[in-house]
Coordinates of C-alpha atoms in Angstrom, one line a residue:
X271 CA -50.7 108.6 144.8
X272 CA -49.0 105.9 147.4
X273 CA -49.6 102.5 145.9
X274 CA -50.4 100.0 148.0
X275 CA -50.5 96.5 148.0
X276 CA -52.1 93.3 150.1
X277 CA -48.3 92.1 151.0
X278 CA -46.2 94.1 152.8
X279 CA -43.0 91.8 151.6
X280 CA -43.2 93.5 148.1
X281 CA -39.6 93.9 145.7
X282 CA -40.0 98.0 146.9
X283 CA -40.2 96.7 150.6
X284 CA -37.4 94.6 150.9
X285 CA -34.9 96.3 149.3
X286 CA -34.9 100.2 149.0
X287 CA -35.9 101.8 145.7
X288 CA -32.8 103.4 145.2
X289 CA -30.6 100.4 145.8
X290 CA -32.9 97.9 144.1
X291 CA -32.1 100.0 140.5
X292 CA -28.1 100.1 141.3
X293 CA -28.6 95.9 142.1
X294 CA -30.6 95.5 139.0
X295 CA -28.1 97.7 136.6
X296 CA -25.0 95.8 137.9
X297 CA -27.1 93.0 137.1
X298 CA -28.1 93.9 133.7
X299 CA -24.6 94.7 133.1
X300 CA -22.7 91.4 134.1
X301 CA -25.5 89.9 132.1
X302 CA -24.4 92.0 129.2
X303 CA -20.8 91.8 129.5
X304 CA -21.2 87.7 128.8
X305 CA -23.2 88.2 126.4
X306 CA -21.0 90.8 124.4
X307 CA -20.0 88.5 121.7
X308 CA -23.8 87.2 120.8
X309 CA -25.1 90.4 121.3
X310 CA -22.6 92.0 119.1
X311 CA -23.7 89.3 116.5
X312 CA -26.6 89.8 116.9
X313 CA -26.6 93.5 115.5
X314 CA -24.4 92.4 112.7
X315 CA -27.2 90.2 111.5
X316 CA -29.8 92.9 112.3
X317 CA -28.0 95.2 110.0
X318 CA -27.0 92.5 107.4
X319 CA -30.2 90.7 107.1
X320 CA -33.0 92.2 105.5
X321 CA -35.3 89.9 107.2
X322 CA -34.9 90.7 110.4
X323 CA -33.8 94.2 110.4
X324 CA -36.9 94.6 112.4
X325 CA -34.4 93.0 115.5
X326 CA -33.6 96.7 116.8
X327 CA -36.7 97.0 117.8
X328 CA -37.4 93.7 119.5
X329 CA -35.5 95.1 123.4
X330 CA -37.0 98.0 123.5
X331 CA -41.4 96.5 122.7
X332 CA -39.9 93.8 125.3
X333 CA -38.9 96.4 127.3
X334 CA -41.8 98.5 126.9
X335 CA -44.2 95.1 128.2
X336 CA -42.2 95.1 130.9
X337 CA -43.0 98.7 131.9
X338 CA -46.5 99.0 131.3
X339 CA -47.1 96.1 133.8
X340 CA -44.9 97.6 136.2
X341 CA -47.4 98.1 139.3
X342 CA -47.9 94.7 139.3
X343 CA -44.3 93.1 138.7
X344 CA -43.3 95.7 141.9
X345 CA -45.9 94.2 144.3
X346 CA -44.7 90.6 143.3
X347 CA -43.8 89.1 146.8
X348 CA -39.8 87.6 145.5
X349 CA -39.3 84.0 146.5
X350 CA -36.2 83.1 145.2
X351 CA -36.7 80.1 143.4
X352 CA -33.4 78.0 144.1
X353 CA -33.7 74.8 142.5
X354 CA -35.6 75.8 139.1
X355 CA -33.5 79.1 138.7
X356 CA -30.3 77.2 139.3
X357 CA -31.3 74.7 136.9
X358 CA -32.6 77.0 134.3
X359 CA -29.2 78.9 134.2
X360 CA -27.2 75.8 134.2
X361 CA -29.2 74.8 130.9
X362 CA -28.8 78.2 129.4
X363 CA -24.9 79.0 130.5
X364 CA -24.4 75.1 129.4
X365 CA -25.5 76.0 125.9
X366 CA -23.7 79.7 126.0
X367 CA -20.5 78.0 126.3
X368 CA -21.0 75.0 124.2
X369 CA -21.8 77.2 121.6
X370 CA -18.7 79.4 122.2
X371 CA -16.7 76.3 121.8
X372 CA -18.3 74.8 118.9
X373 CA -18.4 78.3 116.9
X374 CA -22.4 78.3 116.9
X375 CA -23.6 81.2 117.3
X376 CA -27.3 80.8 116.8
X377 CA -26.8 78.6 120.2
X378 CA -25.4 81.0 122.5
X379 CA -28.0 84.0 121.1
X380 CA -31.0 81.3 122.2
X381 CA -29.2 81.1 125.2
X382 CA -30.2 84.2 126.0
X383 CA -33.3 84.6 126.9
X384 CA -32.9 81.5 129.2
X385 CA -30.7 83.4 131.4
X386 CA -32.8 86.2 131.8
X387 CA -35.9 84.0 132.6
X388 CA -33.2 82.0 134.9
X389 CA -32.7 85.4 136.7
X390 CA -35.4 86.6 137.2
X391 CA -36.7 82.7 138.9
X392 CA -33.7 83.0 140.8
X393 CA -33.9 86.0 142.3
X394 CA -38.3 86.5 142.5
X395 CA -39.5 83.0 142.2
X396 CA -40.8 81.1 139.6
X397 CA -44.5 82.7 140.3
X398 CA -42.9 85.8 139.2
X399 CA -42.8 84.9 135.1
X400 CA -46.8 85.0 135.2
X401 CA -46.0 88.7 134.4
X402 CA -42.5 88.4 132.8
X403 CA -43.0 85.5 130.2
X404 CA -44.1 87.2 127.1
X405 CA -41.7 89.9 127.5
X406 CA -39.0 87.3 128.0
X407 CA -40.2 85.0 124.9
X408 CA -41.0 87.4 122.9
X409 CA -36.9 88.0 122.6
X410 CA -36.4 85.1 120.7
X411 CA -37.8 87.0 117.0
X412 CA -34.5 89.0 117.5
X413 CA -32.8 85.4 116.8
X414 CA -31.8 84.6 113.5
X415 CA -32.9 81.2 113.6
X416 CA -36.4 81.5 112.1
X417 CA -35.2 81.1 108.5
X418 CA -34.8 77.4 109.6
X419 CA -38.1 77.0 110.4
X420 CA -40.0 78.6 107.6
X421 CA -37.7 77.1 104.5
X422 CA -40.3 75.2 103.8
X423 CA -43.1 77.5 103.3
X424 CA -41.2 79.0 100.6
X425 CA -42.2 76.4 97.5
X426 CA -45.7 76.8 98.5
X427 CA -45.7 80.6 98.8
X428 CA -43.6 81.2 95.6
X429 CA -46.4 79.2 93.5
X430 CA -49.5 81.2 95.6
X431 CA -47.8 84.1 94.8
X432 CA -47.2 83.2 91.1
X433 CA -50.6 81.6 90.6
X434 CA -52.7 85.0 93.0
X435 CA -50.6 87.6 90.2
X436 CA -51.6 85.4 87.1
X437 CA -55.2 85.7 88.2
X438 CA -54.9 89.3 89.1
X439 CA -53.1 90.1 85.3
X440 CA -55.6 87.8 83.7
X441 CA -58.8 89.8 85.3
X442 CA -57.9 93.1 83.9
X443 CA -56.9 92.0 80.3
X444 CA -53.5 91.1 80.2
X445 CA -52.3 88.2 78.3
X446 CA -50.2 85.9 81.0
X447 CA -49.3 82.6 81.3
X448 CA -47.7 80.8 84.6
X449 CA -45.4 77.8 84.1
X450 CA -45.1 76.8 88.2
X451 CA -43.3 80.2 89.8
X452 CA -42.6 81.8 86.1
X453 CA -45.0 84.6 85.1
X454 CA -44.5 84.6 81.5
X455 CA -46.1 88.2 79.8
X456 CA -45.7 88.8 76.0
X457 CA -42.7 90.9 76.7
X458 CA -41.0 89.8 80.1
X459 CA -41.2 86.4 81.6
X460 CA -41.3 87.1 85.5
X461 CA -39.6 84.7 88.0
X462 CA -41.1 84.3 91.9
X463 CA -37.8 83.8 93.5
X464 CA -37.6 82.5 96.5
X465 CA -36.8 85.9 98.2
X466 CA -39.4 87.3 96.4
X467 CA -41.8 84.2 98.7
X468 CA -42.9 86.8 101.2
X469 CA -42.3 84.4 103.8
X470 CA -39.1 86.3 105.2
X471 CA -41.4 89.6 105.7
X472 CA -44.3 87.8 107.0
X473 CA -41.8 87.4 110.1
X474 CA -41.7 90.9 111.0
X475 CA -45.5 90.9 110.6
X476 CA -45.8 88.8 113.3
X477 CA -43.0 90.1 115.4
X478 CA -45.3 93.6 115.5
X479 CA -48.4 92.0 115.7
X480 CA -47.7 90.3 119.5
X481 CA -47.0 93.1 121.1
X482 CA -50.2 95.4 119.6
X483 CA -52.2 91.9 120.2
X484 CA -51.0 92.3 123.5
X485 CA -51.2 96.2 124.3
X486 CA -55.0 97.2 122.6
X487 CA -56.5 94.1 122.9
X488 CA -58.1 92.8 126.0
X489 CA -59.7 89.3 124.2
X490 CA -57.9 86.7 123.3
X491 CA -60.2 85.9 120.1
X492 CA -59.8 89.0 119.1
X493 CA -55.9 88.7 119.7
X494 CA -55.7 85.4 117.6
X495 CA -57.8 87.0 115.2
X496 CA -55.9 90.0 114.7
X497 CA -53.0 87.7 114.0
X498 CA -54.5 85.6 111.6
X499 CA -56.0 88.5 109.3
X500 CA -52.6 90.3 109.4
X501 CA -50.8 87.2 107.9
X502 CA -53.3 85.9 105.6
X503 CA -53.8 89.6 103.7
X504 CA -49.7 90.0 104.0
X505 CA -49.9 86.7 102.1
X506 CA -52.3 88.2 99.5
X507 CA -50.3 91.4 98.9
X508 CA -47.7 89.5 97.5
X509 CA -49.7 88.0 95.1
X510 CA -50.5 91.7 94.1
X511 CA -47.2 92.8 94.0
X512 CA -46.6 90.6 91.6
X513 CA -49.4 91.4 89.2
X514 CA -48.2 94.9 90.0
X515 CA -44.8 94.5 88.6
X516 CA -46.3 92.2 85.1
X517 CA -48.5 95.0 84.6
X518 CA -46.1 98.0 85.0
X519 CA -43.6 95.6 82.8
X520 CA -46.0 94.7 80.4
X521 CA -47.0 98.5 79.9
X522 CA -43.7 99.7 80.5
X523 CA -44.4 102.3 83.4
X524 CA -41.3 102.9 85.4
X525 CA -37.4 101.7 84.3
X526 CA -37.3 99.2 87.2
X527 CA -39.0 95.8 87.3
X528 CA -40.2 96.7 91.0
X529 CA -42.2 99.5 89.3
X530 CA -41.8 103.4 90.1
X531 CA -39.0 104.5 92.7
X532 CA -38.9 100.3 93.6
X533 CA -42.1 100.9 95.8
X534 CA -42.8 97.1 94.9
X535 CA -40.1 95.8 96.8
X536 CA -40.1 92.8 99.0
X537 CA -41.0 95.6 101.9
X538 CA -44.6 96.0 100.3
X539 CA -45.5 93.0 101.7
X540 CA -44.8 94.0 105.1
X541 CA -45.8 97.5 104.6
X542 CA -49.3 96.2 103.8
X543 CA -49.3 93.4 106.6
X544 CA -48.6 96.5 109.0
X545 CA -51.4 98.6 107.4
X546 CA -53.5 95.5 108.4
X547 CA -52.3 95.5 112.1
X548 CA -53.0 99.4 112.8
X549 CA -56.7 98.6 110.9
X550 CA -57.5 95.7 112.7
X551 CA -56.9 97.0 116.0
X552 CA -58.7 100.3 115.2
X553 CA -61.8 98.0 114.2
X554 CA -61.2 95.2 116.8
X555 CA -60.5 97.2 120.2
X556 CA -63.8 98.7 120.1
X557 CA -66.8 97.1 122.3
X558 CA -66.9 94.9 125.7
X559 CA -63.8 92.8 126.0
X560 CA -62.6 90.4 128.7
X561 CA -59.8 91.9 130.8
X562 CA -56.2 90.8 129.9
X563 CA -54.6 92.1 133.1
X564 CA -55.7 90.2 136.4
X565 CA -54.6 92.2 139.7
X566 CA -52.0 90.9 142.4
X567 CA -54.4 90.1 144.9
X568 CA -56.9 88.0 142.7
X569 CA -53.9 86.2 141.3
X570 CA -52.4 85.7 144.4
X571 CA -55.2 83.7 145.7
X572 CA -54.0 80.5 143.3
X573 CA -50.5 80.5 145.0
X574 CA -49.5 79.3 148.5
X575 CA -47.8 81.9 150.4
X576 CA -43.9 81.7 149.1
X577 CA -41.0 82.0 151.7
X578 CA -40.0 85.8 151.9
X579 CA -36.6 86.4 151.9
X580 CA -34.4 88.6 153.8
X581 CA -32.2 91.9 152.2
X582 CA -29.5 90.2 152.4
X583 CA -30.2 86.9 150.8
X584 CA -31.5 89.3 147.3
X585 CA -28.2 91.1 147.7
X586 CA -26.5 87.7 147.8
X587 CA -28.1 86.4 145.0
X588 CA -27.5 89.1 142.9
X589 CA -23.7 89.4 144.0
X590 CA -23.6 85.6 143.0
X591 CA -24.8 86.2 139.3
X592 CA -22.6 89.2 138.7
X593 CA -19.7 87.3 140.0
X594 CA -20.6 84.5 137.4
X595 CA -21.5 86.5 134.7
X596 CA -18.1 88.1 135.0
X597 CA -16.2 84.8 135.3
X598 CA -17.6 83.4 132.2
X599 CA -17.3 86.3 130.7
X600 CA -14.1 86.6 131.2
X601 CA -13.4 83.2 130.2
X602 CA -15.3 83.7 127.0
X603 CA -13.2 86.6 125.7
X604 CA -9.7 85.8 126.9
X605 CA -9.5 82.0 126.7
X606 CA -9.0 80.8 123.2
X607 CA -8.2 77.2 122.2
X608 CA -4.3 76.3 121.1
X609 CA -3.6 76.4 117.4
X610 CA -2.8 73.0 116.0
X611 CA -0.1 72.4 113.4
X612 CA 0.1 70.2 110.4
X613 CA 2.5 67.5 110.9
X614 CA 4.0 68.3 107.9
X615 CA 3.5 70.9 105.3
X616 CA 0.8 70.6 102.5
X617 CA 3.0 71.8 100.2
X618 CA 5.0 68.3 100.6
X619 CA 2.0 66.5 99.7
X620 CA 2.9 63.4 97.5
X621 CA 2.5 64.5 93.5
X622 CA 2.6 61.2 92.5
X623 CA -0.4 59.2 93.9
X624 CA -0.7 55.5 92.5
X625 CA -0.6 56.0 88.9
X626 CA -1.7 59.8 88.9
X627 CA 0.1 63.2 88.9
X628 CA -0.6 66.2 90.6
X629 CA 0.1 69.8 89.5
X630 CA -0.9 72.5 91.7
X631 CA -4.0 74.6 90.7
X632 CA -6.5 77.4 91.7
X633 CA -9.7 76.0 93.9
X634 CA -12.8 75.6 91.2
X635 CA -14.9 77.6 93.8
X636 CA -14.1 81.4 94.7
X637 CA -16.2 80.7 98.2
X638 CA -13.1 78.9 99.2
X639 CA -10.6 81.1 98.7
X640 CA -12.6 83.2 101.4
X641 CA -13.6 80.6 104.4
X642 CA -9.8 81.3 106.3
X643 CA -8.5 78.5 106.0
X644 CA -5.1 78.3 107.4
X645 CA -3.6 76.0 105.3
X646 CA -4.5 75.2 101.5
X647 CA -3.9 72.2 98.9
X648 CA -5.5 72.6 95.6
X649 CA -4.0 69.9 93.4
X650 CA -5.3 68.6 89.6
X651 CA -4.3 64.9 89.3
X652 CA -4.2 63.2 85.8
X653 CA -3.7 59.8 84.4
X654 CA -2.0 58.8 81.1
X655 CA -5.5 57.6 80.3
X656 CA -6.9 61.3 80.5
X657 CA -8.9 61.3 83.5
X658 CA -9.1 64.3 85.6
X659 CA -9.2 64.6 89.1
X660 CA -9.4 67.9 91.8
X661 CA -8.3 67.5 95.2
X662 CA -9.2 70.5 97.7
X663 CA -7.7 70.5 101.2
X664 CA -8.3 73.1 103.5
X665 CA -7.1 72.8 107.3
X666 CA -7.8 74.8 110.1
X667 CA -5.0 75.1 113.2
X668 CA -7.9 76.9 115.5
X669 CA -12.1 77.2 114.3
X670 CA -13.3 80.6 115.7
X671 CA -16.2 82.7 115.0
X672 CA -16.2 83.9 111.3
X673 CA -13.6 81.3 110.9
X674 CA -14.9 77.9 111.0
X675 CA -14.8 74.5 109.1
X676 CA -18.7 74.2 109.0
X677 CA -19.7 77.6 107.4
X678 CA -23.1 78.6 105.6
X679 CA -21.3 79.4 102.4
X680 CA -20.7 75.9 101.9
X681 CA -23.9 74.7 102.3
X682 CA -25.0 74.2 98.9
X683 CA -22.1 71.1 99.0
X684 CA -25.2 69.2 100.9
X685 CA -27.7 70.3 98.6
X686 CA -29.1 66.9 96.9
X687 CA -25.9 65.5 99.1
X688 CA -26.1 61.5 100.0
X689 CA -23.5 59.0 102.0
X690 CA -21.4 56.9 99.8
X691 CA -19.3 54.0 102.0
X692 CA -15.8 53.2 100.8
X693 CA -13.6 50.4 101.4
X694 CA -10.4 51.8 102.5
X695 CA -7.8 49.1 102.7
X696 CA -8.8 45.7 103.8
X697 CA -11.1 46.3 106.8
X698 CA -11.6 49.5 107.3
X699 CA -15.0 51.0 105.6
X700 CA -15.2 54.8 105.6
X701 CA -18.4 56.9 104.2
X702 CA -18.1 60.4 102.7
X703 CA -20.9 62.5 100.7
X704 CA -21.7 62.7 97.7
X705 CA -22.9 65.0 95.1
X706 CA -23.9 65.6 91.6
X707 CA -23.9 69.3 90.5
X708 CA -24.8 70.4 87.4
X709 CA -22.2 73.2 86.0
X710 CA -23.2 74.2 82.5
X711 CA -23.3 71.3 79.9
X712 CA -21.4 69.2 82.2
X713 CA -22.0 67.5 85.7
X714 CA -19.6 67.8 88.3
X715 CA -19.3 64.7 90.8
X716 CA -17.9 65.6 94.3
X717 CA -17.2 63.2 97.4
X718 CA -16.2 65.4 100.6
X719 CA -15.7 64.5 104.0
X720 CA -14.4 66.5 107.5
X721 CA -11.3 65.1 108.8
X722 CA -11.6 65.9 112.6
X723 CA -8.6 64.9 114.8
X724 CA -8.8 61.2 112.6
X725 CA -12.3 61.3 112.9
X726 CA -13.8 61.0 109.1
X727 CA -17.1 62.8 109.6
X728 CA -19.8 63.5 106.8
X729 CA -22.9 65.3 109.0
X730 CA -21.8 69.0 109.7
X731 CA -23.8 68.7 113.1
X732 CA -21.7 66.0 113.9
X733 CA -18.9 67.8 112.5
X734 CA -19.9 70.8 114.9
X735 CA -20.6 68.5 117.7
X736 CA -17.1 67.2 117.4
X737 CA -15.3 70.2 117.4
X738 CA -17.6 71.6 120.1
X739 CA -16.6 68.3 122.6
X740 CA -12.8 69.0 121.7
X741 CA -12.5 72.0 122.4
X742 CA -14.0 71.3 126.0
X743 CA -12.0 68.2 126.6
X744 CA -8.8 69.0 124.7
X745 CA -8.6 72.5 124.0
X746 CA -8.3 72.2 120.7
X747 CA -10.4 73.2 117.9
X748 CA -8.2 71.8 114.9
X749 CA -10.0 70.3 111.9
X750 CA -9.9 69.8 108.1
X751 CA -12.5 69.2 105.1
X752 CA -11.1 67.6 102.3
X753 CA -12.9 67.3 98.6
X754 CA -12.6 65.5 95.8
X755 CA -14.2 66.6 92.3
X756 CA -14.2 64.8 89.1
X757 CA -16.4 66.3 86.0
X758 CA -18.9 63.9 83.8
X759 CA -19.6 64.8 80.1
X760 CA -22.4 62.3 80.1
X761 CA -24.9 60.0 81.8
X762 CA -23.0 56.8 80.8
X763 CA -19.7 58.3 82.1
X764 CA -21.6 58.8 86.2
X765 CA -20.7 55.3 87.1
X766 CA -17.1 55.6 85.7
X767 CA -16.1 58.7 87.2
X768 CA -17.7 57.5 90.5
X769 CA -15.6 54.4 90.2
X770 CA -11.9 56.0 89.5
X771 CA -12.8 58.6 92.2
X772 CA -13.5 56.1 94.8
X773 CA -10.3 54.7 93.6
X774 CA -8.3 57.6 94.0
X775 CA -10.0 58.5 97.4
X776 CA -8.7 54.8 98.5
X777 CA -5.0 56.0 97.4
X778 CA -4.3 59.1 99.1
X779 CA -6.3 57.6 102.5
X780 CA -3.6 56.3 104.2
X781 CA -1.3 59.3 103.1
X782 CA -3.3 62.2 105.2
X783 CA -2.4 61.0 108.2
X784 CA 0.7 61.8 107.8
X785 CA -0.1 65.5 107.1
X786 CA -3.5 66.3 109.1
X787 CA -3.3 65.8 113.3

């Protein structure tokens, strides 16, 4: 059957069908080239992070949502949105370049859906997003940024799962006592860990629930009911999971805490959520409902008839996008900031500083051996009075993805950290981070900061911002992290440790510029 439309100037009438596919392939390939670094990082994160393992499905689901609306999309009257399209591309490509310059891969990844939307608007007009906004926005689910947004949900979900599991165990006659997130049984104590809160797996339920609601339910009310009920059932399922683990452990069923065949792993929450989705679709899809798909003819009444582009203008815009993508992609792949070596090798850093005498040592934490710093100094300084301080300097001649000054593996440095001002010299005051970290029977006082081309920086986001700025304006991404630590053996020693640690920092501050650029 031949497709008919109220308008003669649709996409496939302006550009022949075969040629439009060729142009579309070129634009798509050029964007994939531009985002090769970000896409490869996404695949690695999907493969290694259980929370985002569903990410492999997201692009295909998004494409399917486009495919089922292909008739409506091909009937769109293309009207290039020069201003909004160019504005969206400017924002997204700025995010891409800034993310690349500062080693902020998530910023590069977040720019991808905006770039896709910008290309669509530039070629076909902003009214084309009427059919494409959901498939494009849906791509956000594949980007591993949701952990930051859902971080605050873990503690209440842990407590809810522990409380629900305790109540269910009590109902079946198993003696149980709950202390916060700990579920105590006669023969074992279970802890509802952060990873077992169920929050991570709820995201997968929502990511699958949105396209299912979009594809199979026509009423907006029913779509909301489907999503909410599936999430609620999945949350309750985590409490049931805790109860089943407790029951299996109490009766000695299976040789693993997660039950026979590991069937009570965290994935249990997703499985129950998926089952709720399919059952909900089956129940809610019956009966009369509102139509979710409005024809182009009806929807077009609300639009002013747009300017109809010529075939040459669409081809010109497509070629422009391809060339721009290739140029920026080549910059990302082939341009690297210049490495900046130390002014002097850290091996010559003074062993005698004030009344402190240093000896070479190993880092207190193994993670500092794997961060990729180009030059490392680890010293233990002591005084005749028996005071002991550990100094760590990690210097990066050039930062790049996977070799960064601000690394997720050192996020623990910010857990409970607070700023402290230290007077250096007669007028200079610097601010450093202060952290007291429990280490068995003792506490460790840790003071640390970043040195970025002479700037003393405490915040990790500010450090990223300075790195990005230096990369774009000076062609360099060098920097150092300085950590000074001392042990506290009793509460009374905290102030004393703070005092002599600050004194040590005052002594080394005038020395550092002779080594760190």
